[in-house]
Coordinates of C-alpha atoms and ligand atoms in Angstrom, one line a residue:
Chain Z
X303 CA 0.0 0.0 0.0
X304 CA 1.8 3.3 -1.3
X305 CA 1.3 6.8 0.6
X306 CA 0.0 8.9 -2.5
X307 CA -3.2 7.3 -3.4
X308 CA -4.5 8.2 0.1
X309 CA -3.2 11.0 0.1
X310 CA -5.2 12.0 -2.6
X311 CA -8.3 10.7 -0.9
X312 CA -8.3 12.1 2.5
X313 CA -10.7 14.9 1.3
X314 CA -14.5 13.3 0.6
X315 CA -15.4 13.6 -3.0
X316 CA -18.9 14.1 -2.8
X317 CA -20.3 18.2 -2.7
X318 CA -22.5 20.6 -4.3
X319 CA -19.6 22.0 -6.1
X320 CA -18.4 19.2 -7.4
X321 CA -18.9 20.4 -10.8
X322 CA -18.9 24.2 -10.2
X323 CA -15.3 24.6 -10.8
X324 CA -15.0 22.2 -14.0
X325 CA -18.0 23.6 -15.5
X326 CA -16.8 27.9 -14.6
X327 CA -13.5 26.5 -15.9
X328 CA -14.7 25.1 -19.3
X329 CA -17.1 28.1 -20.0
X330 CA -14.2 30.6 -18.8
X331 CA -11.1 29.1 -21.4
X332 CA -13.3 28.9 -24.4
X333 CA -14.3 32.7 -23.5
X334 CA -10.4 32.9 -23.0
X335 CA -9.8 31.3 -26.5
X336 CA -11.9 33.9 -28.6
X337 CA -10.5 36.7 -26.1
X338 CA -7.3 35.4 -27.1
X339 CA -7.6 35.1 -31.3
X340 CA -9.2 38.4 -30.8
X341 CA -6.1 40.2 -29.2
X342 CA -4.0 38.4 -31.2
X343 CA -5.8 39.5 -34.7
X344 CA -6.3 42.7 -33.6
X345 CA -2.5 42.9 -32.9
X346 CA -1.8 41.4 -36.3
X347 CA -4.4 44.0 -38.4
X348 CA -3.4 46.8 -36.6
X349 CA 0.5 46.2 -37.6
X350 CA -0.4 45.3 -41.4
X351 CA -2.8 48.5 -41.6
X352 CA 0.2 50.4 -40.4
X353 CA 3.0 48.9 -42.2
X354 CA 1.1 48.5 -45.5
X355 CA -0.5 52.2 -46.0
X356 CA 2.9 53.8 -44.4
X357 CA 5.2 53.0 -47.1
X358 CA 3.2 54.7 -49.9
X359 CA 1.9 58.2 -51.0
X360 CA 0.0 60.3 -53.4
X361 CA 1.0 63.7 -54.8
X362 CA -1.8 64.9 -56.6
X363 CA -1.2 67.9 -59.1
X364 CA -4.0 69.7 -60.1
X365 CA -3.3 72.5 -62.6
X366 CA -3.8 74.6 -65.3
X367 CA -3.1 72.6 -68.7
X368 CA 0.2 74.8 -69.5
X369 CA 1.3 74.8 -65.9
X370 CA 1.3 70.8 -65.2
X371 CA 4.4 69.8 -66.5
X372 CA 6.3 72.0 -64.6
X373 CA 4.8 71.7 -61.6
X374 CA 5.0 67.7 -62.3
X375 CA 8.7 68.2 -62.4
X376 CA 9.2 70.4 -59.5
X377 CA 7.5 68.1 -57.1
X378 CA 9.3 65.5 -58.5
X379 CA 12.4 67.6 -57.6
X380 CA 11.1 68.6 -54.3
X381 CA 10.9 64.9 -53.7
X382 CA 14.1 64.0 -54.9
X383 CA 15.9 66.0 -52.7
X384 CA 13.5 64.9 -49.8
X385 CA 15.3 62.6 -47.1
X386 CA 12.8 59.7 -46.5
X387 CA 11.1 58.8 -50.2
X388 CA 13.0 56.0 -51.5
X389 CA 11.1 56.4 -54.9
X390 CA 8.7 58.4 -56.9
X391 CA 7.1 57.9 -60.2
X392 CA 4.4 59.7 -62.1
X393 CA 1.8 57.4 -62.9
X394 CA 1.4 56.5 -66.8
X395 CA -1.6 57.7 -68.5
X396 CA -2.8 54.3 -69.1
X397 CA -2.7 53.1 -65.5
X398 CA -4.9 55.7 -64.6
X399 CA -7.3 55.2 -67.4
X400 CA -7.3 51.6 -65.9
X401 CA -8.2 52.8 -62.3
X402 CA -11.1 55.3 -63.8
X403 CA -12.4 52.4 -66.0
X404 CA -14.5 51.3 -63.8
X405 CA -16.3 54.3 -63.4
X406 CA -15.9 55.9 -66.5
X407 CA -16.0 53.3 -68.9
X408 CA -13.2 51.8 -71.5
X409 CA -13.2 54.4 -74.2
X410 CA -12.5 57.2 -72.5
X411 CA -10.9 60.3 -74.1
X412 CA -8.6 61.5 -71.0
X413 CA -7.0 63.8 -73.3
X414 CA -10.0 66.2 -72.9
X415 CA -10.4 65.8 -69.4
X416 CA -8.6 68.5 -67.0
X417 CA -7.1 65.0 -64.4
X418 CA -5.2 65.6 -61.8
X419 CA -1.5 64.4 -62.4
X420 CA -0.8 61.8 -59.9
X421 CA 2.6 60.8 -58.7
X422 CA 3.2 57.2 -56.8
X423 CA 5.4 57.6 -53.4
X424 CA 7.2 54.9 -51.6
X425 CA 8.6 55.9 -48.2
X426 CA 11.2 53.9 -46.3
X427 CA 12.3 54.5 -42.6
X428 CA 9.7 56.7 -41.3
X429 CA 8.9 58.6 -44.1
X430 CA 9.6 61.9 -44.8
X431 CA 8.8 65.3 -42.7
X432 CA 5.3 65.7 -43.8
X433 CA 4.6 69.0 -42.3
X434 CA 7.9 70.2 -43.9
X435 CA 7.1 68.7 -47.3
X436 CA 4.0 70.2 -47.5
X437 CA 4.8 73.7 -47.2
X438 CA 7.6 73.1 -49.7
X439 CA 5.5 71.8 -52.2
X440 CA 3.3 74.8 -51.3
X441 CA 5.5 77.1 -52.1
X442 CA 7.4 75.5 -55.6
X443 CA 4.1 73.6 -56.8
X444 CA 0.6 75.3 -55.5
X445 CA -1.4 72.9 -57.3
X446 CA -0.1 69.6 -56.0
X447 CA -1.2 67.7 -52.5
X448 CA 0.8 65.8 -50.7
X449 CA -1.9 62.6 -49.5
X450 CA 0.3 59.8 -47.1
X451 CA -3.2 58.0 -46.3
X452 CA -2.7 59.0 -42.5
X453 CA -5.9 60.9 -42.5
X454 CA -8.0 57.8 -42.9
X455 CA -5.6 55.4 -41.9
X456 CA -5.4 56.6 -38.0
X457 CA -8.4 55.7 -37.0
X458 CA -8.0 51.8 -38.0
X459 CA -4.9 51.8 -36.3
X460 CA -6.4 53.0 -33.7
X461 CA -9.6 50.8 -33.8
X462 CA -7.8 47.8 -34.0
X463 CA -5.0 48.5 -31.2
X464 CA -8.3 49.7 -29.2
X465 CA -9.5 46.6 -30.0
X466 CA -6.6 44.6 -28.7
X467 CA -6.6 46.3 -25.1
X468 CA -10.2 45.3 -24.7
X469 CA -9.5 41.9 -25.4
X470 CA -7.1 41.5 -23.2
X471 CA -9.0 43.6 -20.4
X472 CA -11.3 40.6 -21.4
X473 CA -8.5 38.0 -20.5
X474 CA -7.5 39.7 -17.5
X475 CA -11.4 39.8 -15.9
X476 CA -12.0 36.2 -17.0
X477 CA -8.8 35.2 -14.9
X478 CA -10.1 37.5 -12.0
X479 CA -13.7 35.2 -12.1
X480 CA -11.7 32.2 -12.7
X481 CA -9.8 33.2 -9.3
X482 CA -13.3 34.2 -7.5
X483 CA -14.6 30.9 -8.9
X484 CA -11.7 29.1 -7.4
X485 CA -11.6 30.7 -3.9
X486 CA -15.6 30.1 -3.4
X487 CA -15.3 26.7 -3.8
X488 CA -12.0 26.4 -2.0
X489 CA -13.8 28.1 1.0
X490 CA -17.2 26.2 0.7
X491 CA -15.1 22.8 0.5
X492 CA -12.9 23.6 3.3
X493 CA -16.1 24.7 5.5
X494 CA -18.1 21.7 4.6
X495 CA -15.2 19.7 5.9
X496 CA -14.1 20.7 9.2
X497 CA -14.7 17.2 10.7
X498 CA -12.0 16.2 8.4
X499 CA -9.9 18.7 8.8
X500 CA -10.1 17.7 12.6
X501 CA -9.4 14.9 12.3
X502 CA -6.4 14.9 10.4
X503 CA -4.9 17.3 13.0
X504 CA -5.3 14.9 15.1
X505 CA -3.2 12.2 13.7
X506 CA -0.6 14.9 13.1
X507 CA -1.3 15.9 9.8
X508 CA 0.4 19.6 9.2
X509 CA -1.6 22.4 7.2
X510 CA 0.3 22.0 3.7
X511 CA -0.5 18.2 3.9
X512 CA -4.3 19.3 4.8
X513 CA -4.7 22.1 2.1
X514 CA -2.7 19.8 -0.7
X515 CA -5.6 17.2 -0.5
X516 CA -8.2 20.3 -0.9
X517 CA -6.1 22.4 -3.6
X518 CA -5.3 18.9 -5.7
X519 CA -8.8 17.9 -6.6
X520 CA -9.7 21.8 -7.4
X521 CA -6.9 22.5 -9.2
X522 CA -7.4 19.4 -11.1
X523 CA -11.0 19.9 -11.7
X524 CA -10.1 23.5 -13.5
X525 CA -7.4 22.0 -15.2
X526 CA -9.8 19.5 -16.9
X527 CA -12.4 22.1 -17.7
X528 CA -10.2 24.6 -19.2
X529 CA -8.8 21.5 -21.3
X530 CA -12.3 20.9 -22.7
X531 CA -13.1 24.9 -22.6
X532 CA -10.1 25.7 -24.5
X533 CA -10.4 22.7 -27.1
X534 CA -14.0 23.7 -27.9
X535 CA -12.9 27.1 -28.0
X536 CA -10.2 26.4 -30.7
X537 CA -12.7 23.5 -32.7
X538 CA -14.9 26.7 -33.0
X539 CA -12.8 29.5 -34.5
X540 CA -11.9 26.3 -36.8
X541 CA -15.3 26.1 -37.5
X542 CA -15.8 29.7 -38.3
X543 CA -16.0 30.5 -42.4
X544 CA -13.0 30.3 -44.6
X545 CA -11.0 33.6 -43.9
X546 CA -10.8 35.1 -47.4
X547 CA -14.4 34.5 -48.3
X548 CA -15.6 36.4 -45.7
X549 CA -16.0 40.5 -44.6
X550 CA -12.2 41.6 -44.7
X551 CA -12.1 42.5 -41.1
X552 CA -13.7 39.3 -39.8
X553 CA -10.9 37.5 -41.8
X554 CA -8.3 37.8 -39.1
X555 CA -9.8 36.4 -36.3
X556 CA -8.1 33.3 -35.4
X557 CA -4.9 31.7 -35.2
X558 CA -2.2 31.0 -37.9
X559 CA 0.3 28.4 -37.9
X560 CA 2.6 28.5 -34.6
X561 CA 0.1 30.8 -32.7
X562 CA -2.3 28.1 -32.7
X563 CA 0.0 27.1 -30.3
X564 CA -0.9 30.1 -28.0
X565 CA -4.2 28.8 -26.5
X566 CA -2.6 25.2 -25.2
X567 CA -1.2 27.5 -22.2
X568 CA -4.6 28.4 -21.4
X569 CA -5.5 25.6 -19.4
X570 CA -1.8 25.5 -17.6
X571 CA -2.6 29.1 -16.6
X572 CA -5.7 28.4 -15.3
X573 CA -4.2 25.4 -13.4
X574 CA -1.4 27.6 -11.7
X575 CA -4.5 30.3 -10.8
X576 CA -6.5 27.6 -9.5
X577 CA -3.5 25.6 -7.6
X578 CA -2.3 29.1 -6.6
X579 CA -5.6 30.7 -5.4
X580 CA -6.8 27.4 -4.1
X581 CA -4.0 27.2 -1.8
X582 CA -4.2 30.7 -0.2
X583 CA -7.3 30.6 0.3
X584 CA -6.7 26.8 2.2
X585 CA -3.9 28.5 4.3
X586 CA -6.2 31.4 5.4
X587 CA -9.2 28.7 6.2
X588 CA -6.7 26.4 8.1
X589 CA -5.2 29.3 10.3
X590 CA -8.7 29.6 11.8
X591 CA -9.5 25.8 12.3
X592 CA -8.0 24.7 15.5
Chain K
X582 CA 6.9 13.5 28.1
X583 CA 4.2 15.5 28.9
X584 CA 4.0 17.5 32.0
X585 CA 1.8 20.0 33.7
X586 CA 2.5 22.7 35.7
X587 CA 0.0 24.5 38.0
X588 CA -2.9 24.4 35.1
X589 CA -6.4 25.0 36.0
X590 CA -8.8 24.8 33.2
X591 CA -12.3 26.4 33.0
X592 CA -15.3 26.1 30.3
X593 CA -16.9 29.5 31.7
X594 CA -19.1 28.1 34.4
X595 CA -16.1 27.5 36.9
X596 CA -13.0 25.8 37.4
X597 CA -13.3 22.2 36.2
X598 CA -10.1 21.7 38.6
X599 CA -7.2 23.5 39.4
X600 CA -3.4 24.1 40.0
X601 CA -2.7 20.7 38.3
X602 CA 1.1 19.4 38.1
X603 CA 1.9 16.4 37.0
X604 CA 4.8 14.7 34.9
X605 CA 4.0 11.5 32.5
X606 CA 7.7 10.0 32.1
X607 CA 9.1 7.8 29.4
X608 CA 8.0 4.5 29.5
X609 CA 5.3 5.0 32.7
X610 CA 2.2 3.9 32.9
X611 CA -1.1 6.1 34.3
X612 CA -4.5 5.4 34.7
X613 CA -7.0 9.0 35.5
X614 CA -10.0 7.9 36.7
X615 CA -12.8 10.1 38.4
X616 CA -16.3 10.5 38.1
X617 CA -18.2 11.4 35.1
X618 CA -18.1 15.1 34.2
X619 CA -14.7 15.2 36.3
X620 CA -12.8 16.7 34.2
X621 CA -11.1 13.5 32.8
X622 CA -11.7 14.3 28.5
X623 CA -10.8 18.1 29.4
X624 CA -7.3 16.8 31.0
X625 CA -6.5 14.4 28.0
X626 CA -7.4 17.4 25.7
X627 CA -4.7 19.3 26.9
X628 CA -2.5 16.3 26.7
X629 CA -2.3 16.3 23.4
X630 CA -2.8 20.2 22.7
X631 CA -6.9 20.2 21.3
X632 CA -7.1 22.8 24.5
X633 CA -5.2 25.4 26.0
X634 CA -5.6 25.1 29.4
X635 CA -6.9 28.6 30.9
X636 CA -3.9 29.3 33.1
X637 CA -0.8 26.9 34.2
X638 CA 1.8 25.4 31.4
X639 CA 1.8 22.3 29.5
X640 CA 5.2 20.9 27.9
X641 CA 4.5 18.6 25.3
X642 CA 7.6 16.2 24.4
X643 CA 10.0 18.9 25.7
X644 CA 8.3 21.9 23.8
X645 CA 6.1 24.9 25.3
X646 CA 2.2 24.7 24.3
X647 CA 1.6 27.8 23.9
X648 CA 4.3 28.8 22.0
X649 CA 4.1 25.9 19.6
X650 CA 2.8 27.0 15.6
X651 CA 0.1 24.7 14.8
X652 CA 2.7 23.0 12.4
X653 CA 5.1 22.4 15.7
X654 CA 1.9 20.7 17.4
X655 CA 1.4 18.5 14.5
X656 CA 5.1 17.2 14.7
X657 CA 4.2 16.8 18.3
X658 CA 1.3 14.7 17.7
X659 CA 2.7 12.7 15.3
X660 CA 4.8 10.7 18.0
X661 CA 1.2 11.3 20.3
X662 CA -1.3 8.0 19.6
X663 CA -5.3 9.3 20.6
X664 CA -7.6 7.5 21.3
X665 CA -11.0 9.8 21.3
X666 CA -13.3 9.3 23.4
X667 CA -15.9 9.9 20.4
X668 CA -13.6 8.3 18.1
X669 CA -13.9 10.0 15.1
X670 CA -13.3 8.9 11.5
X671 CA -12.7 9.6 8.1
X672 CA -16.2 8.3 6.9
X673 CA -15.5 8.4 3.5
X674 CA -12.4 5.8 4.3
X675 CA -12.3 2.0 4.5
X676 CA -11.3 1.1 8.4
X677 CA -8.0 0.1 7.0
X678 CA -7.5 3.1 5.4
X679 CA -8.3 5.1 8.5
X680 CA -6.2 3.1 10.6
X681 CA -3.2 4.3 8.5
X682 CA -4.0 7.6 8.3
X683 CA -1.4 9.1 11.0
X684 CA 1.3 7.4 8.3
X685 CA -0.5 8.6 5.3
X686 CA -1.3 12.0 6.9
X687 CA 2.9 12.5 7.6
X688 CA 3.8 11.1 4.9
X689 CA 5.5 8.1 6.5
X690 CA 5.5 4.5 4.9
X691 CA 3.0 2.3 5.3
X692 CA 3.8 -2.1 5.5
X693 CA 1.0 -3.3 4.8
X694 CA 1.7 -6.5 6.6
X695 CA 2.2 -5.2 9.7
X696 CA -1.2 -3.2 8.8
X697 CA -2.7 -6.8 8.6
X698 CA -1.3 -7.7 11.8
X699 CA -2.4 -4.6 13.7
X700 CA -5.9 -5.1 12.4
X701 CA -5.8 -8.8 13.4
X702 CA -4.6 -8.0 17.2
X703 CA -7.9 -5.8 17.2
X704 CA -10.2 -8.9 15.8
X705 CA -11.1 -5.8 12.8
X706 CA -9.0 -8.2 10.1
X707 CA -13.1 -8.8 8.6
X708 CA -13.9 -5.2 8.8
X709 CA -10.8 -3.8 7.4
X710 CA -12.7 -2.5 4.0
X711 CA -15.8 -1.8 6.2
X712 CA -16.7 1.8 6.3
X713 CA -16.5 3.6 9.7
X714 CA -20.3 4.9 9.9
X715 CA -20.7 0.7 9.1
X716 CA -19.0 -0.4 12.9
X717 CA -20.9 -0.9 16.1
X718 CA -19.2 1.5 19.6
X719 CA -16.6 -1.8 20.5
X720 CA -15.8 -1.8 16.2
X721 CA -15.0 1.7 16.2
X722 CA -13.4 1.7 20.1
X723 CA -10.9 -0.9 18.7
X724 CA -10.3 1.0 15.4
X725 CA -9.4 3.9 16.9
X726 CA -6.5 2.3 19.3
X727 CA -5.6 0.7 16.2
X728 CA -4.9 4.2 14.9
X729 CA -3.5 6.0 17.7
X730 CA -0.8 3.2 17.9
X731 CA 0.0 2.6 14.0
X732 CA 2.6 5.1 14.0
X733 CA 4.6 3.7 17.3
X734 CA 3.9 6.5 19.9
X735 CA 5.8 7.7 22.0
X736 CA 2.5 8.2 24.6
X737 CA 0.0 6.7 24.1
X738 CA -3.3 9.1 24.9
X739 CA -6.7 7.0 25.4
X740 CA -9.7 8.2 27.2
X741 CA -12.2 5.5 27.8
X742 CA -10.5 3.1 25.8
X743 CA -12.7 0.2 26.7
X744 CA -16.4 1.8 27.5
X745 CA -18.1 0.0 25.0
X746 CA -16.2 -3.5 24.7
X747 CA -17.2 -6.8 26.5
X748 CA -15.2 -8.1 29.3
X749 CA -12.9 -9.9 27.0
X750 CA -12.1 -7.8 24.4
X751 CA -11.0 -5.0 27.4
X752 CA -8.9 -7.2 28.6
X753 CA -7.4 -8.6 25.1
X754 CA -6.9 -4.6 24.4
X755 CA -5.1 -3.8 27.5
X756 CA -3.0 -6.7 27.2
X757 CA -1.9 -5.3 23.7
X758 CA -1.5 -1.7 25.4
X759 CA 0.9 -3.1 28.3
X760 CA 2.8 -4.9 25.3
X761 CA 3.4 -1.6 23.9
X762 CA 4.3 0.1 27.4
X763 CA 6.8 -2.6 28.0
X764 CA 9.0 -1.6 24.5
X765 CA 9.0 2.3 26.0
X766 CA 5.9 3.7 25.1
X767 CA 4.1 5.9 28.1
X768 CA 0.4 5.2 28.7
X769 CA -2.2 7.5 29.7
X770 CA -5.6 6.0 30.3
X771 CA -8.8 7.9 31.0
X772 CA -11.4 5.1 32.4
X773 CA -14.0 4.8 35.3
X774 CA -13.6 0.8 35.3
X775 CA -11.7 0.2 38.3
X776 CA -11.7 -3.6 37.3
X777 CA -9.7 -3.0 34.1
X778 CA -7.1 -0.9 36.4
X779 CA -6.7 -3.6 38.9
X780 CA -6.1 -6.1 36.3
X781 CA -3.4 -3.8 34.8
X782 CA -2.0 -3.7 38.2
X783 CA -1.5 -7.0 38.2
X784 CA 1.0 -6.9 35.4
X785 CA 2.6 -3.4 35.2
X786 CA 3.6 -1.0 37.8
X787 CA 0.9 1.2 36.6
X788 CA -0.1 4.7 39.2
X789 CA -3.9 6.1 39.4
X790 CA -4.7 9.2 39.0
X791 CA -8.0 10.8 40.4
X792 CA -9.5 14.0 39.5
X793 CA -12.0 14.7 42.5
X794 CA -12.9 17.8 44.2
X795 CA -11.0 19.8 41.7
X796 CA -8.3 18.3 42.3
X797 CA -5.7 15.5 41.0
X798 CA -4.6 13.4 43.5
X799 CA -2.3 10.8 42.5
X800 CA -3.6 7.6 44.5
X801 CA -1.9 5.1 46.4
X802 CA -2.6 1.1 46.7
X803 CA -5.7 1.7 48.2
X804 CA -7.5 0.0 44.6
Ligands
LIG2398 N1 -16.3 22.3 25.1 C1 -16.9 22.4 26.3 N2 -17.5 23.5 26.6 C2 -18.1 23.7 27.8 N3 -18.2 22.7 28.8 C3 -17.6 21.6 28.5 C4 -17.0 21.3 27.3 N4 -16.4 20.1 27.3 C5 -16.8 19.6 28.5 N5 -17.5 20.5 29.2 C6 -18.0 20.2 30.6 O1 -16.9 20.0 31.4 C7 -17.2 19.0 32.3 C8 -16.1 17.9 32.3 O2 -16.2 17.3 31.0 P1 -15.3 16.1 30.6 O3 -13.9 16.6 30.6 O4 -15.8 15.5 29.3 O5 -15.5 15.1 31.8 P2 -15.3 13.5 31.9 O6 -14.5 13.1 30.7 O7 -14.6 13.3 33.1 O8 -16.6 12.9 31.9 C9 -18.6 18.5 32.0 O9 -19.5 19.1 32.9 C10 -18.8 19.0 30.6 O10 -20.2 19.3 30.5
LIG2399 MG1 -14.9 11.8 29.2

């Protein structure tokens, strides 16, 4: 007859909340799953929304008919001589024919139509001084406009790192519940079995024995939840419609490739909470049962 | 072993008795009789630490009650055997199981052989997968020296041992108990049966203690 097995049964299994923590556990990691893909995604968009609209720019020149190409050239020496623009090049008449087509139709005379000159800018590092670019181009070419997306492109950024804090406010207040969770039942089993904790006393049995027998089967219990929460959670998102047939934004949400990984340490986490505020929460019972 | 030094103890409706000192040495053998509602549970209680006595000091295997942390007091009662007197069990373990529980509780081995023999001294060899809310008074009397002796005691604390066992049985258990005082281990037993201590007498030098009056009084051979 070995010592552990016992060990492990000193504590009665029956109790009303025998299935509180396994169930709170379960529903708590699959909310922690989607909290999770969420942060994550909204991590992810927020970076390629910045990354992907920083490292191009529009001039736009609009001008009298006689006055274009000059102005067209004098950006284009502005910009030349601008630290920060790795490139600029006037787009071709035909390429903007194609990007008007579909409003305008295919036979389309731009010759007779007074269009804006447009001049394709890629960045590099962190772009150039905008505030001082634009007042240069103000002064050497009135007509043109220097457009770097930011206007528009703020806001997402914005939205989406907005959109990560929130989700991981959400992790943080499910782990708080998971804790309350925890500590209830800790309490309530520790209270239902003060006969047993008297008499283990009694035949010398110290508090971190005591609270181990108590903190085991909890902790165990959330561990087993959050290992069915958090693989329903992830069977879900799999679930969820094809990525790049659905709304653009919605296409994110999820994992990809190693950061499926990411969710396994849901339920370890919520075992270490459980074990952790299990145990306190034993110690603090146990100081008061004599 | 255990000694007391002018300790009085009181529930709140006035001393139960008062200015005790005694000494239990290694290897002695006591018997504390008196009559019911003497006073005899309240002394054992303090024995093993459960109470602290309202005034007076108790040393408990060389160490100060009242300072002890309530992990000192559970090394302490690890080489202290109790026997109840309400006997009180793990109901949810077998009697075998709950027998073994000062090893399994200290995390000490546990031969299962000399389990079996334990449980066959005892006559509980049968009702060694029994649960405890199963056992009659003697069943559960008998279990619970089993325990308080599993671990090899240094004292040996039992407080009326015997009240619910026939004639024979009493006499097979003290028989097992004087065994155990004869390798070293000191014996302190509460009990009102005045038969049972003389026929200790008869084959240990074993003293009497009487709590009457408010007192303890150690007796003589007057029994
Ligand atoms: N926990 C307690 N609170 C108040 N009174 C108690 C308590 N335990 C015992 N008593 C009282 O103390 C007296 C002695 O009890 P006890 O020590 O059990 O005597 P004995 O074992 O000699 O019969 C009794 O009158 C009993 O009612
Ligand atoms: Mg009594």
């Amino acid at each position: 007859m070995s010592t552990r097995p016992i060990a492990d049964l000193v504590v009665p299994k029956a109790g009303q909340n025998v299935w509180l923590v396994t169930l709170s556990a379960a529903a708590m990691a699959f909310l922690a799953v989607f909290a999770l893909a969420l942060s994550m995604s909204a991590a992810r968009l927020a970076d390629s929304w910045a990354q992907a609209l920083s490292e191009t720019a529009t001039v736009r020149i609009a001008a009298q008919p006689d006055e274009i190409e000059a102005q067209t050239a004098q950006v284009l020496e502005v910009l030349r001589t601008t630290p920060g623009i790795a490139a600029a090049t006037v787009m071709a008449q035909s390429d903007q024919a194609a990007l008007l087509e579909p409003w305008l139709g295919p036979d389309l005379p731009l010759d007779m139509l007074p269009l804006p000159r447009l001049i394709e800018v890629t960045e590099f590092g962190g772009g150039p001084d905008r505030q001082g670019l634009r007042l240069r181009l103000a002064a050497e070419a009135p007509g043109a406009v220097y457009d770097d997306h930011t206007r528009w492109r703020r806001p997402l950024v914005q939205a989406a790192s907005r959109l990560q804090s929130f989700a991981l406010l959400s992790l943080v207040l499910i782990g708080g519940v998971m804790t309350a969770i925890v500590t209830l039942a800790a309490s309530v089993a520790l209270s239902a079995n003060r006969q047993v904790i008297r008499v283990l006393r009694l035949v010398g049995a110290r508090d971190r024995f005591i609270a181990r027998a108590f903190v085991r089967r909890i902790s165990r219990r959330a561990l087993a939840g959050a290992g069915v929460g958090t693989a329903l959670g992830m069977a879900a998102l799999l679930a969820l419609p094809d990525p790049a047939s659905a709304v653009p934004v919605l296409a994110g949400i999820g994992f990809h490739g190693l950061s499926w990984l990411w969710p396994l340490s849901i339920p370890a986490l919520t075992f270490v909470l459980a074990w952790s505020s299990s145990m306190a929460t034993a110690f603090h019972i146990l100081r008061g049962v004599t | 072993m255990i000694s007391l030094d002018a300790v009085s103890h009181d529930y709140g409706g006035g001393a139960l008795f008062r200015d005790v000192t005694v000494q239990v040495e290694p290897g002695s053998f006591y018997f504390l009789t008196g009559p019911s509602g003497a006073g005899k549970s309240t002394f054992m209680k303090i024995c093993y630490g459960e109470l602290k006595p309202s005034s007076g000091s108790v040393t408990l295997l060389k160490r100060d009650l009242a300072a002890m942390s309530r992990d000192d007091l559970a090394g302490v009662r690890e080489r202290i055997g109790v026997v109840h007197q309400d006997c009180s069990f793990l109901d949810h373990l077998t009697l075998a199981q709950n027998v073994a529980l000062p090893l399994t509780a200290t995390g000490r081995p546990i031969s299962g052989s000399d389990l079996d023999d334990l449980m066959g001294w005892v006559g509980l060899t049968d009702r060694a997968d029994a649960k405890p809310p199963t056992l009659s008074g003697g069943e559960r009397q008998r279990a619970a020296l089993a325990r308080a002796i599993v671990a090899g005691p240094s004292v040996l604390l039992a407080d009326e041992p015997t009240g619910n066992l026939d004639w024979e049985m009493s006499q097979r258990l003290l028989m097992l108990i004087i065994e155990l005082n004869r390798m070293g281990t000191a014996v302190v037993i509460a009990t009102h049966d005045l038969t049972l201590i003389r026929f200790a007498k008869a084959q240990v030098q074993a003293r009497v203690m009487r709590i009457a009056g408010r007192k303890l009084q150690l007796a003589g051979a007057e029994l």
